[in-house]
mmCIF file of C-alpha atoms in Angstrom:
data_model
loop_
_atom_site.group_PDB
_atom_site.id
_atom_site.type_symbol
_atom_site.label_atom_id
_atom_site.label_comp_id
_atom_site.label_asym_id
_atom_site.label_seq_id
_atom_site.Cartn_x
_atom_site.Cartn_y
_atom_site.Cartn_z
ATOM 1 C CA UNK A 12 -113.488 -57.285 -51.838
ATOM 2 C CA UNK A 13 -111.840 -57.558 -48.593
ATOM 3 C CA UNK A 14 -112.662 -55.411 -45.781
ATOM 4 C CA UNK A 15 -109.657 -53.179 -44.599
ATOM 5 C CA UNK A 16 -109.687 -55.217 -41.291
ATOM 6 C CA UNK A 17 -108.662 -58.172 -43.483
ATOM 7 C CA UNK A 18 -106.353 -56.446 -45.750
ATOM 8 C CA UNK A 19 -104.365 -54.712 -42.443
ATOM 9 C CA UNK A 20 -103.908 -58.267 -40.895
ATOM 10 C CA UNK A 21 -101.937 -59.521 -43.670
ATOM 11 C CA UNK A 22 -99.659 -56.162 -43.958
ATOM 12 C CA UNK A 23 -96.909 -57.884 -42.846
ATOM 13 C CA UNK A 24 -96.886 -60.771 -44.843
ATOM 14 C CA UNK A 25 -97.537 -58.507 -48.242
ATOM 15 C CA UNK A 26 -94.538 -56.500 -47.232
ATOM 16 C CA UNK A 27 -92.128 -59.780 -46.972
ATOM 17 C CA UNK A 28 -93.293 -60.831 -49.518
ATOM 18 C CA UNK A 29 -94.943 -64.689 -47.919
ATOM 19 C CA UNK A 30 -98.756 -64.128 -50.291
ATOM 20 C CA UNK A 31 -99.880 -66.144 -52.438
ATOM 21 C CA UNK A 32 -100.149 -64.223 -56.134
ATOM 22 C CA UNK A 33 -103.800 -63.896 -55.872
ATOM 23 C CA UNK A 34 -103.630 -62.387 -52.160
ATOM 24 C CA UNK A 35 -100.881 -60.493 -53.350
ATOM 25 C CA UNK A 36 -102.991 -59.050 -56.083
ATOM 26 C CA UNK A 37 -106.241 -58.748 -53.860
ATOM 27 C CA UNK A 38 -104.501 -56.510 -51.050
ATOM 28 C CA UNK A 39 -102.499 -54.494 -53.767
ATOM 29 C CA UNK A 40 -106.411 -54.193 -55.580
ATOM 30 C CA UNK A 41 -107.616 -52.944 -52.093
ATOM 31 C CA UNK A 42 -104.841 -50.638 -51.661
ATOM 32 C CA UNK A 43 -105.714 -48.849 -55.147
ATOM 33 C CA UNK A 44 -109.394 -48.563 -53.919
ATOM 34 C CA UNK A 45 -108.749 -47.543 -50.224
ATOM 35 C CA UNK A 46 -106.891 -44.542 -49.695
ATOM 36 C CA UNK A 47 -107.103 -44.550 -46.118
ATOM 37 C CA UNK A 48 -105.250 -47.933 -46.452
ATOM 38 C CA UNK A 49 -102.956 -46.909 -48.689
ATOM 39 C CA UNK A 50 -101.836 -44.008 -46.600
ATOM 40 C CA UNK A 51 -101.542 -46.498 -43.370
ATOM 41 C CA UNK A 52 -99.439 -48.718 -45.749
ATOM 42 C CA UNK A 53 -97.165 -45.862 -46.846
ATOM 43 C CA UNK A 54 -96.959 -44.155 -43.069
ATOM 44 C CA UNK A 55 -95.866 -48.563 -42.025
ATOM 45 C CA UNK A 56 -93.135 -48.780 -44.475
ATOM 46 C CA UNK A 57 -91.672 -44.891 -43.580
ATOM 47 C CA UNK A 58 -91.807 -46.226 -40.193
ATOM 48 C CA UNK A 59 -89.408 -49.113 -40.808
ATOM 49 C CA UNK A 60 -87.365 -47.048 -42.859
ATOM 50 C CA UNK A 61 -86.789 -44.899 -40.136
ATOM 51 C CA UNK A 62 -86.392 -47.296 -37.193
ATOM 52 C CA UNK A 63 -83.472 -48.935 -39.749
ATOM 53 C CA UNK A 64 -82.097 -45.697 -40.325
ATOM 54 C CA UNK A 65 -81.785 -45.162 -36.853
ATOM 55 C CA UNK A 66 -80.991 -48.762 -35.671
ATOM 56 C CA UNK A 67 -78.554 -49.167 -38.013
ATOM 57 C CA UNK A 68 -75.346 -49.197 -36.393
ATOM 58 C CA UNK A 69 -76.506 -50.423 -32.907
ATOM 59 C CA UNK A 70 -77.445 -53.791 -32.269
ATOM 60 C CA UNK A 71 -80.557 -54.643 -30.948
ATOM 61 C CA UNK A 72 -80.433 -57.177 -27.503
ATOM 62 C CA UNK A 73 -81.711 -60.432 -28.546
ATOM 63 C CA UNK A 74 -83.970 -60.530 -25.452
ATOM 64 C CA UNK A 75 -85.684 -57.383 -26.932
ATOM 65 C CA UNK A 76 -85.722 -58.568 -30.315
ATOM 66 C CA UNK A 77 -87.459 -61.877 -29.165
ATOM 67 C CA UNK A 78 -90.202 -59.624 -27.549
ATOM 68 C CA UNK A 79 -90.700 -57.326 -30.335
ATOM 69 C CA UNK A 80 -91.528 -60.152 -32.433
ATOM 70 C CA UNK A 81 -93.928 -61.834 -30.533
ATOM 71 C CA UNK A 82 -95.688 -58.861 -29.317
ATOM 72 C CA UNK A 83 -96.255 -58.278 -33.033
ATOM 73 C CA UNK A 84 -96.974 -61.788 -34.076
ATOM 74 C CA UNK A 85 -99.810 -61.638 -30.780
ATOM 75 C CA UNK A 86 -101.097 -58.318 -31.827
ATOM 76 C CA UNK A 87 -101.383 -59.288 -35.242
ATOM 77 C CA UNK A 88 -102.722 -62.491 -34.305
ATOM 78 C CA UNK A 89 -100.327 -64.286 -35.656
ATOM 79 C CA UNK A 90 -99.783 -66.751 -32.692
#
């Protein structure tokens, strides 16, 4: 079993959908077995709801779209 460490950094990549089947299954397995996780995962996608809710109808500067991302990418060690 993966540690929740493990499981967190590949959040982003479960929720667009880039795993493989078997990591797929593995962090949806931890998820069932970690409520803590779970809740984190649930509290992440309300989060994105609402920023889309709200962002909806403006448009976001490229500039500060550029340096959401790669904050993001750096924090989740993507880079």
């Amino acid at each position: 079993m993966q540690s929740c460490k493990e499981v967190l950094e590949t959040l982003a990549e479960y929720l667009e959908g880039d795993l493989t089947g078997e990591e797929r299954a593995t962090f949806e397995r931890h998820m069932q077995d970690c409520p803590p996780c779970d809740a984190f995962l649930n509290t992440y996608r309300k989060s994105g709801d609402l920023a889309r809710e709200v962002l909806k109808n403006r448009e976001v500067p490229a500039e500060l779209n550029d340096r959401v991302r790669s904050f993001l990418r750096a924090r989740l060690g993507l880079d």
